[in-house]
Amino acid sequence: MRPDWINKDYYAELGVKKDASSDDIKKAYRKLARANHPDSNPGDEAKHEKFKKVAEAYDVIGDPEKRKKYDEVRTLGATGAFPGGFGPGGFGGGGGRGYNFEDLFGGGGAQTGGLGDMFGDLFGGGAGGGFGGRRTTPRARPIKGADVETSATIGFTDALDGVTISLRLTSDAACPDCNGTGGKPGTKPRVCPECEGAGYVVNSVGGAFSMNETCPRCGGRQLIYDEACPTCHGSGRGTSARTIQARIPAGVKDRQRIRLKGKGAAGENGGPAGDLYVTVHVTPHRVFGRKDDNLTIDVPVGFDELVLGAEAKLPTLSGSPVTLRIPPGTPNGRTFRVRGKGFRRPDGTVGDLLATVEVQIPAVLDADAKAAVEAYRAAMAGKPLRTSLLEES
């Protein structure tokens, strides 16, 4: 909502009636925008200016909510709520006696009330907004703080159970000397002349369309200072160093990115803080590995254990060891599943322990072991294992 709406007839700018439909307004805007677009009229300043006015008009009456408030303001002026109508210098241009702008809107010395109170909502009133002595400064919009990126390294067991870690963060923050205003402490701001306190400007984006962009002069703050803050040189920004406690959830994977809401840089003008994104690095384990949400382990076994069957005790990360029963005739490389001994998933369920048996071949045999292997070879001599490889297919 902008005060200059009072003296601007956006319907006339687009050449439509006040009761025109949204479609009629859109058609009129597109027609005028095409005819006056800077790309089609290089060097024609008059058409360039017309294009800006057409875009500004459509930005207001092309939006149902803005159009409703704009019509309310214009109606009050047309019905005499503003004596003397709209004149070149504001009000009182209708030939009769003039009216002081501040008197009408509740300004001027100790006077209180006035039409300024009626327009509190329409013009963003309240302390520091709208018209008159109490309403000359727009209220800056809340701005969300910046998101912050960091990384952390945790142990394999910590990834299984979850862990709380301390993080030292350095992030963007409001300048401590000017509190984010960008102005020299002790000086007063004034309304940005570029955007007239709106915080944005209307720019064309090609064709018959335009869009609102953050004002390049005030950066969306709506206000500017003639003297910049010597600490931040007018940017309004500084750095903040702090230590926070961050909870890394159970089951986190290596290189997983965790979002911690509201743990980023502080917001401006009462805006919410940004978020913190932590990339987690998990150190490998000496015994265990990971596959999805399952723990993995390679179990060394002897040839006789696979042939005759055996029992093997396996370690776990979540409690006491478990016993793995290997049935007779188990092939080398088979994987057994032990339920509920893996990583915790986000839904509360738990993965498994995957144990893969691997035959260990001794490099040296004593006399008795060697004799036993030779006896086994002799017993299997009539059952060659590679006969099928030599058969013609």
Short mmCIF file of C-alpha atoms in Angstrom, two decimals:
data_model
loop_
_atom_site.label_atom_id
_atom_site.label_comp_id
_atom_site.label_asym_id
_atom_site.label_seq_id
_atom_site.Cartn_x
_atom_site.Cartn_y
_atom_site.Cartn_z
CA MET A 1 0.00 0.00 0.00
CA ARG A 2 1.51 3.35 -1.13
CA PRO A 3 0.43 6.90 -0.22
CA ASP A 4 0.78 8.12 -3.82
CA TRP A 5 -2.23 6.00 -4.82
CA ILE A 6 -4.38 8.97 -3.76
CA ASN A 7 -3.18 11.10 -6.68
CA LYS A 8 -2.86 8.41 -9.35
CA ASP A 9 -5.68 7.20 -11.59
CA TYR A 10 -4.55 3.76 -12.66
CA TYR A 11 -7.78 3.06 -14.54
CA ALA A 12 -7.17 6.09 -16.76
CA GLU A 13 -3.56 5.01 -17.22
CA LEU A 14 -4.76 1.71 -18.70
CA GLY A 15 -7.71 3.30 -20.50
CA VAL A 16 -10.39 1.21 -18.79
CA LYS A 17 -13.45 2.00 -16.71
CA LYS A 18 -13.47 1.61 -12.95
CA ASP A 19 -15.88 -1.35 -13.18
CA ALA A 20 -13.78 -3.13 -15.84
CA SER A 21 -13.38 -6.87 -15.41
CA SER A 22 -10.05 -8.48 -14.60
CA ASP A 23 -9.86 -9.81 -18.16
CA ASP A 24 -10.45 -6.34 -19.63
CA ILE A 25 -7.72 -4.90 -17.42
CA LYS A 26 -5.30 -7.63 -18.46
CA LYS A 27 -6.06 -7.12 -22.18
CA ALA A 28 -5.57 -3.37 -21.88
CA TYR A 29 -2.29 -3.83 -20.05
CA ARG A 30 -0.90 -6.29 -22.59
CA LYS A 31 -1.85 -4.05 -25.49
CA LEU A 32 -0.21 -0.96 -23.98
CA ALA A 33 2.82 -2.90 -22.77
CA ARG A 34 3.46 -4.31 -26.24
CA ALA A 35 3.09 -0.88 -27.84
CA ASN A 36 5.44 0.84 -25.39
CA HIS A 37 7.94 -1.87 -24.49
CA PRO A 38 11.57 -0.59 -24.42
CA ASP A 39 12.75 -3.49 -26.60
CA SER A 40 10.39 -2.41 -29.35
CA ASN A 41 11.08 1.32 -28.96
CA PRO A 42 14.82 1.82 -28.41
CA GLY A 43 15.69 5.43 -27.60
CA ASP A 44 12.07 6.55 -27.18
CA GLU A 45 12.08 7.88 -23.61
CA ALA A 46 8.40 8.88 -23.74
CA LYS A 47 7.32 5.33 -24.48
CA HIS A 48 9.75 3.95 -21.93
CA GLU A 49 8.14 6.15 -19.28
CA LYS A 50 4.66 5.13 -20.46
CA PHE A 51 5.65 1.48 -20.14
CA LYS A 52 6.71 2.02 -16.52
CA LYS A 53 3.42 3.75 -15.68
CA VAL A 54 1.38 1.01 -17.36
CA ALA A 55 3.31 -1.67 -15.45
CA GLU A 56 2.80 0.19 -12.17
CA ALA A 57 -0.93 0.55 -12.82
CA TYR A 58 -1.35 -3.14 -13.65
CA ASP A 59 0.63 -4.16 -10.59
CA VAL A 60 -2.07 -2.50 -8.46
CA ILE A 61 -5.44 -2.91 -10.20
CA GLY A 62 -4.41 -6.21 -11.78
CA ASP A 63 -4.21 -7.67 -8.25
CA PRO A 64 -7.68 -8.19 -6.68
CA GLU A 65 -6.55 -7.41 -3.12
CA LYS A 66 -4.54 -4.31 -4.05
CA ARG A 67 -7.34 -3.14 -6.33
CA LYS A 68 -9.88 -3.36 -3.50
CA LYS A 69 -7.78 -1.19 -1.18
CA TYR A 70 -6.93 1.22 -4.00
CA ASP A 71 -10.63 1.67 -4.78
CA GLU A 72 -11.37 2.35 -1.10
CA VAL A 73 -8.84 5.17 -1.04
CA ARG A 74 -10.09 6.70 -4.29
CA THR A 75 -13.72 6.42 -3.18
CA LEU A 76 -13.06 8.30 0.05
CA GLY A 77 -11.45 11.11 -1.91
CA ALA A 78 -14.25 11.27 -4.49
CA THR A 79 -17.02 11.40 -1.85
CA GLY A 80 -15.55 14.35 0.00
CA ALA A 81 -13.69 12.60 2.77
CA PHE A 82 -10.79 14.76 1.58
CA PRO A 83 -12.22 18.34 1.33
CA GLY A 84 -11.23 20.09 -1.86
CA GLY A 85 -10.44 16.89 -3.71
CA PHE A 86 -7.00 16.03 -5.10
CA GLY A 87 -4.87 18.99 -6.02
CA PRO A 88 -1.44 19.35 -7.60
CA GLY A 89 0.23 19.66 -4.24
CA GLY A 90 -1.79 16.95 -2.56
CA PHE A 91 -5.15 18.20 -1.21
CA GLY A 92 -7.14 21.40 -1.43
CA GLY A 93 -6.53 22.02 -5.12
CA GLY A 94 -10.20 22.53 -5.96
CA GLY A 95 -10.26 26.31 -5.89
CA GLY A 96 -11.36 26.72 -2.26
CA ARG A 97 -9.15 27.09 0.74
CA GLY A 98 -6.27 24.65 0.96
CA TYR A 99 -5.96 21.88 3.52
CA ASN A 100 -2.81 21.02 5.32
CA PHE A 101 -1.77 17.45 4.52
CA GLU A 102 -0.54 16.75 8.05
CA ASP A 103 -3.70 18.22 9.63
CA LEU A 104 -5.87 15.84 7.64
CA PHE A 105 -3.89 12.79 8.63
CA GLY A 106 -3.36 13.46 12.30
CA GLY A 107 0.02 15.20 12.22
CA GLY A 108 1.13 18.63 13.32
CA GLY A 109 2.14 19.34 16.87
CA ALA A 110 0.06 17.91 19.65
CA GLN A 111 -2.96 17.18 17.48
CA THR A 112 -4.10 13.58 17.69
CA GLY A 113 -6.65 11.50 15.85
CA GLY A 114 -7.73 12.83 12.43
CA LEU A 115 -8.12 10.85 9.23
CA GLY A 116 -4.69 9.33 9.81
CA ASP A 117 -6.28 6.99 12.36
CA MET A 118 -8.91 5.97 9.80
CA PHE A 119 -6.15 5.12 7.32
CA GLY A 120 -3.97 3.21 9.76
CA ASP A 121 -4.76 -0.10 8.13
CA LEU A 122 -4.87 1.10 4.54
CA PHE A 123 -1.46 2.75 4.64
CA GLY A 124 0.38 0.38 6.96
CA GLY A 125 -0.28 2.62 9.97
CA GLY A 126 0.77 2.28 13.53
CA ALA A 127 3.89 3.71 15.01
CA GLY A 128 6.22 4.72 12.25
CA GLY A 129 3.90 4.16 9.25
CA GLY A 130 1.45 6.09 7.08
CA PHE A 131 0.99 9.90 7.19
CA GLY A 132 1.50 12.71 9.69
CA GLY A 133 3.96 13.29 12.47
CA ARG A 134 3.54 9.83 13.93
CA ARG A 135 3.36 7.98 10.62
CA THR A 136 6.15 9.17 8.37
CA THR A 137 8.47 6.17 8.60
CA PRO A 138 7.50 2.84 6.96
CA ARG A 139 7.85 -0.26 9.04
CA ALA A 140 10.61 -2.51 7.76
CA ARG A 141 9.44 -5.94 6.73
CA PRO A 142 10.64 -8.98 8.71
CA ILE A 143 13.43 -10.81 6.86
CA LYS A 144 14.32 -14.46 7.45
CA GLY A 145 17.92 -15.12 8.46
CA ALA A 146 20.36 -16.81 6.11
CA ASP A 147 20.82 -20.59 6.07
CA VAL A 148 24.19 -21.84 7.36
CA GLU A 149 26.24 -24.81 6.09
CA THR A 150 28.76 -26.77 8.17
CA SER A 151 30.10 -30.32 8.56
CA ALA A 152 30.79 -32.70 11.43
CA THR A 153 32.59 -36.03 11.87
CA ILE A 154 31.17 -38.69 14.21
CA GLY A 155 32.08 -42.27 15.10
CA PHE A 156 30.47 -45.36 13.59
CA THR A 157 28.80 -46.27 16.90
CA ASP A 158 27.47 -42.71 17.28
CA ALA A 159 25.81 -43.06 13.89
CA LEU A 160 24.07 -46.20 15.16
CA ASP A 161 22.66 -44.66 18.35
CA GLY A 162 22.59 -40.93 17.56
CA VAL A 163 24.66 -38.31 19.37
CA THR A 164 24.59 -34.69 20.54
CA ILE A 165 27.60 -32.70 19.37
CA SER A 166 28.90 -29.14 19.83
CA LEU A 167 29.28 -27.02 16.71
CA ARG A 168 31.20 -23.75 16.53
CA LEU A 169 29.48 -21.58 13.91
CA THR A 170 30.42 -18.32 12.24
CA SER A 171 27.51 -16.86 10.30
CA ASP A 172 26.11 -13.68 8.82
CA ALA A 173 24.29 -11.48 11.34
CA ALA A 174 23.06 -7.94 11.86
CA CYS A 175 25.83 -5.39 12.36
CA PRO A 176 26.26 -4.96 16.15
CA ASP A 177 26.80 -1.18 15.89
CA CYS A 178 23.83 -0.18 13.71
CA ASN A 179 21.60 -3.18 14.54
CA GLY A 180 21.24 -4.01 10.87
CA THR A 181 19.97 -0.61 9.68
CA GLY A 182 23.12 0.24 7.70
CA GLY A 183 23.05 3.83 8.99
CA LYS A 184 25.53 5.64 11.17
CA PRO A 185 24.43 5.28 14.83
CA GLY A 186 22.59 8.40 16.01
CA THR A 187 21.45 9.47 12.53
CA LYS A 188 17.87 9.33 11.25
CA PRO A 189 16.65 7.56 8.13
CA ARG A 190 14.51 8.87 5.33
CA VAL A 191 12.15 7.15 2.91
CA CYS A 192 14.00 5.63 -0.04
CA PRO A 193 13.41 7.88 -3.07
CA GLU A 194 14.01 5.02 -5.50
CA CYS A 195 11.02 2.90 -4.38
CA GLU A 196 9.20 5.61 -2.39
CA GLY A 197 9.18 3.40 0.69
CA ALA A 198 7.69 0.33 -1.00
CA GLY A 199 10.84 -1.77 -0.71
CA TYR A 200 10.53 -2.93 -4.32
CA VAL A 201 10.55 -1.54 -7.86
CA VAL A 202 8.66 -2.69 -10.96
CA ASN A 203 10.88 -3.96 -13.79
CA SER A 204 10.04 -5.48 -17.15
CA VAL A 205 11.05 -9.09 -17.77
CA GLY A 206 10.45 -9.17 -21.52
CA GLY A 207 7.37 -9.16 -23.65
CA ALA A 208 4.31 -7.63 -22.01
CA PHE A 209 5.13 -8.73 -18.49
CA SER A 210 6.74 -7.10 -15.48
CA MET A 211 7.67 -8.14 -11.97
CA ASN A 212 8.47 -6.65 -8.61
CA GLU A 213 12.12 -6.73 -7.59
CA THR A 214 13.84 -5.73 -4.38
CA CYS A 215 14.80 -2.08 -4.51
CA PRO A 216 18.51 -1.88 -5.46
CA ARG A 217 19.07 1.28 -3.43
CA CYS A 218 17.58 0.37 -0.04
CA GLY A 219 17.83 -3.42 -0.40
CA GLY A 220 14.17 -3.81 0.56
CA ARG A 221 14.60 -1.95 3.87
CA GLN A 222 12.34 0.88 2.59
CA LEU A 223 14.59 3.44 4.32
CA ILE A 224 18.02 4.87 3.56
CA TYR A 225 20.60 6.76 5.62
CA ASP A 226 22.63 9.66 4.28
CA GLU A 227 25.56 8.57 6.45
CA ALA A 228 26.57 4.90 6.32
CA CYS A 229 27.55 2.92 9.40
CA PRO A 230 31.37 3.03 9.62
CA THR A 231 31.51 -0.56 10.84
CA CYS A 232 29.55 -2.32 8.08
CA HIS A 233 29.85 0.48 5.49
CA GLY A 234 26.09 0.59 5.00
CA SER A 235 25.48 -3.12 4.39
CA GLY A 236 23.84 -3.62 7.79
CA ARG A 237 25.55 -7.01 8.08
CA GLY A 238 28.31 -8.42 10.24
CA THR A 239 29.43 -11.81 11.53
CA SER A 240 28.43 -13.79 14.58
CA ALA A 241 30.41 -16.59 16.26
CA ARG A 242 28.56 -18.98 18.55
CA THR A 243 28.54 -22.56 19.81
CA ILE A 244 25.37 -24.65 19.59
CA GLN A 245 24.38 -28.15 20.64
CA ALA A 246 23.12 -30.19 17.69
CA ARG A 247 21.40 -33.56 17.88
CA ILE A 248 22.47 -36.01 15.16
CA PRO A 249 19.71 -38.64 14.81
CA ALA A 250 20.27 -42.38 15.11
CA GLY A 251 20.86 -44.14 11.79
CA VAL A 252 22.53 -41.20 10.03
CA LYS A 253 24.52 -42.21 6.93
CA ASP A 254 27.97 -41.07 5.86
CA ARG A 255 27.75 -37.75 3.93
CA GLN A 256 24.08 -37.35 4.83
CA ARG A 257 22.87 -33.74 5.06
CA ILE A 258 20.89 -32.95 8.22
CA ARG A 259 18.62 -29.92 8.48
CA LEU A 260 18.29 -28.23 11.89
CA LYS A 261 15.42 -25.76 11.65
CA GLY A 262 15.94 -22.32 13.16
CA LYS A 263 19.63 -22.89 13.98
CA GLY A 264 20.99 -20.68 11.20
CA ALA A 265 21.65 -16.93 11.12
CA ALA A 266 19.32 -14.61 13.05
CA GLY A 267 16.55 -12.84 11.13
CA GLU A 268 16.08 -9.10 10.70
CA ASN A 269 13.24 -6.93 11.98
CA GLY A 270 11.71 -9.78 13.95
CA GLY A 271 12.04 -12.27 11.10
CA PRO A 272 12.68 -15.98 11.83
CA ALA A 273 16.17 -17.43 12.00
CA GLY A 274 17.49 -19.41 9.04
CA ASP A 275 18.24 -23.13 9.10
CA LEU A 276 21.47 -25.00 9.75
CA TYR A 277 22.54 -27.76 7.34
CA VAL A 278 25.11 -30.22 8.68
CA THR A 279 26.91 -32.67 6.37
CA VAL A 280 27.79 -35.67 8.55
CA HIS A 281 30.93 -37.74 7.97
CA VAL A 282 30.99 -41.17 9.65
CA THR A 283 34.36 -42.81 10.41
CA PRO A 284 34.64 -46.47 9.30
CA HIS A 285 34.60 -49.34 11.83
CA ARG A 286 37.34 -51.96 12.22
CA VAL A 287 34.91 -54.90 12.15
CA PHE A 288 31.55 -53.76 10.85
CA GLY A 289 30.37 -52.25 7.60
CA ARG A 290 27.03 -50.86 6.46
CA LYS A 291 24.57 -51.70 3.69
CA ASP A 292 21.49 -49.47 3.67
CA ASP A 293 20.19 -49.74 7.25
CA ASN A 294 21.90 -53.07 7.94
CA LEU A 295 25.17 -53.81 9.71
CA THR A 296 27.49 -56.14 7.82
CA ILE A 297 30.26 -58.42 9.10
CA ASP A 298 32.56 -60.97 7.46
CA VAL A 299 32.83 -64.18 9.57
CA PRO A 300 36.03 -66.25 9.11
CA VAL A 301 35.29 -70.02 9.21
CA GLY A 302 37.18 -73.24 8.57
CA PHE A 303 36.39 -75.68 5.75
CA ASP A 304 35.33 -78.29 8.27
CA GLU A 305 32.82 -75.90 9.88
CA LEU A 306 31.01 -75.41 6.60
CA VAL A 307 31.04 -79.13 5.83
CA LEU A 308 30.09 -80.46 9.25
CA GLY A 309 28.22 -77.44 10.65
CA ALA A 310 29.20 -75.24 13.59
CA GLU A 311 28.23 -72.40 15.90
CA ALA A 312 30.00 -69.00 15.85
CA LYS A 313 29.68 -66.15 18.35
CA LEU A 314 29.34 -62.76 16.68
CA PRO A 315 29.79 -59.29 18.22
CA THR A 316 27.09 -56.64 17.94
CA LEU A 317 27.07 -52.89 18.47
CA SER A 318 23.84 -52.81 20.41
CA GLY A 319 24.42 -55.34 23.19
CA SER A 320 25.83 -58.78 23.98
CA PRO A 321 27.15 -61.17 21.30
CA VAL A 322 24.79 -63.42 19.35
CA THR A 323 25.30 -67.05 18.32
CA LEU A 324 25.21 -67.88 14.61
CA ARG A 325 24.33 -71.50 13.76
CA ILE A 326 26.00 -72.70 10.56
CA PRO A 327 24.23 -75.78 9.13
CA PRO A 328 26.23 -78.67 7.57
CA GLY A 329 26.96 -78.23 3.88
CA THR A 330 26.87 -74.40 3.95
CA PRO A 331 28.51 -72.95 0.81
CA ASN A 332 31.32 -70.45 1.16
CA GLY A 333 30.12 -66.80 0.92
CA ARG A 334 26.61 -67.45 2.21
CA THR A 335 25.05 -64.49 4.12
CA PHE A 336 22.99 -65.06 7.26
CA ARG A 337 20.55 -62.48 8.66
CA VAL A 338 20.30 -61.68 12.38
CA ARG A 339 17.12 -59.65 12.91
CA GLY A 340 17.03 -56.31 14.71
CA LYS A 341 20.77 -55.72 15.15
CA GLY A 342 21.26 -52.97 12.56
CA PHE A 343 20.63 -49.22 12.31
CA ARG A 344 17.49 -47.47 13.48
CA ARG A 345 15.33 -46.09 10.66
CA PRO A 346 13.38 -42.80 10.77
CA ASP A 347 10.10 -44.74 11.25
CA GLY A 348 11.44 -46.43 14.41
CA THR A 349 12.11 -49.85 12.90
CA VAL A 350 15.60 -51.38 13.05
CA GLY A 351 17.72 -52.97 10.34
CA ASP A 352 19.48 -56.35 10.59
CA LEU A 353 22.98 -57.78 10.98
CA LEU A 354 24.17 -59.47 7.78
CA ALA A 355 26.89 -62.07 8.48
CA THR A 356 28.79 -63.53 5.51
CA VAL A 357 30.89 -66.68 6.08
CA GLU A 358 34.33 -66.75 4.45
CA VAL A 359 36.58 -69.84 4.45
CA GLN A 360 40.08 -69.21 5.78
CA ILE A 361 42.84 -71.28 4.17
CA PRO A 362 45.81 -71.91 6.52
CA ALA A 363 49.18 -71.03 5.01
CA VAL A 364 51.01 -73.74 7.03
CA LEU A 365 49.75 -77.17 8.21
CA ASP A 366 51.27 -79.40 10.88
CA ALA A 367 51.82 -83.12 10.17
CA ASP A 368 48.49 -84.30 11.56
CA ALA A 369 46.44 -81.65 9.70
CA LYS A 370 48.29 -82.36 6.47
CA ALA A 371 47.66 -86.09 6.83
CA ALA A 372 43.96 -85.43 7.40
CA VAL A 373 43.71 -83.29 4.24
CA GLU A 374 45.52 -85.92 2.20
CA ALA A 375 43.13 -88.58 3.50
CA TYR A 376 40.21 -86.38 2.46
CA ARG A 377 41.74 -85.98 -1.03
CA ALA A 378 42.09 -89.71 -1.35
CA ALA A 379 38.47 -90.25 -0.28
CA MET A 380 37.25 -87.79 -2.91
CA ALA A 381 39.48 -89.05 -5.73
CA GLY A 382 36.62 -90.84 -7.44
CA LYS A 383 34.46 -87.77 -7.47
CA PRO A 384 36.25 -85.16 -9.56
CA LEU A 385 34.71 -81.71 -9.21
CA ARG A 386 35.63 -80.44 -12.69
CA THR A 387 34.27 -83.27 -14.84
CA SER A 388 31.37 -81.14 -16.06
CA LEU A 389 33.76 -78.50 -17.38
CA LEU A 390 35.23 -80.99 -19.88
CA GLU A 391 31.93 -82.34 -21.15
CA GLU A 392 30.87 -81.10 -24.59
CA SER A 393 27.73 -79.05 -24.51
#
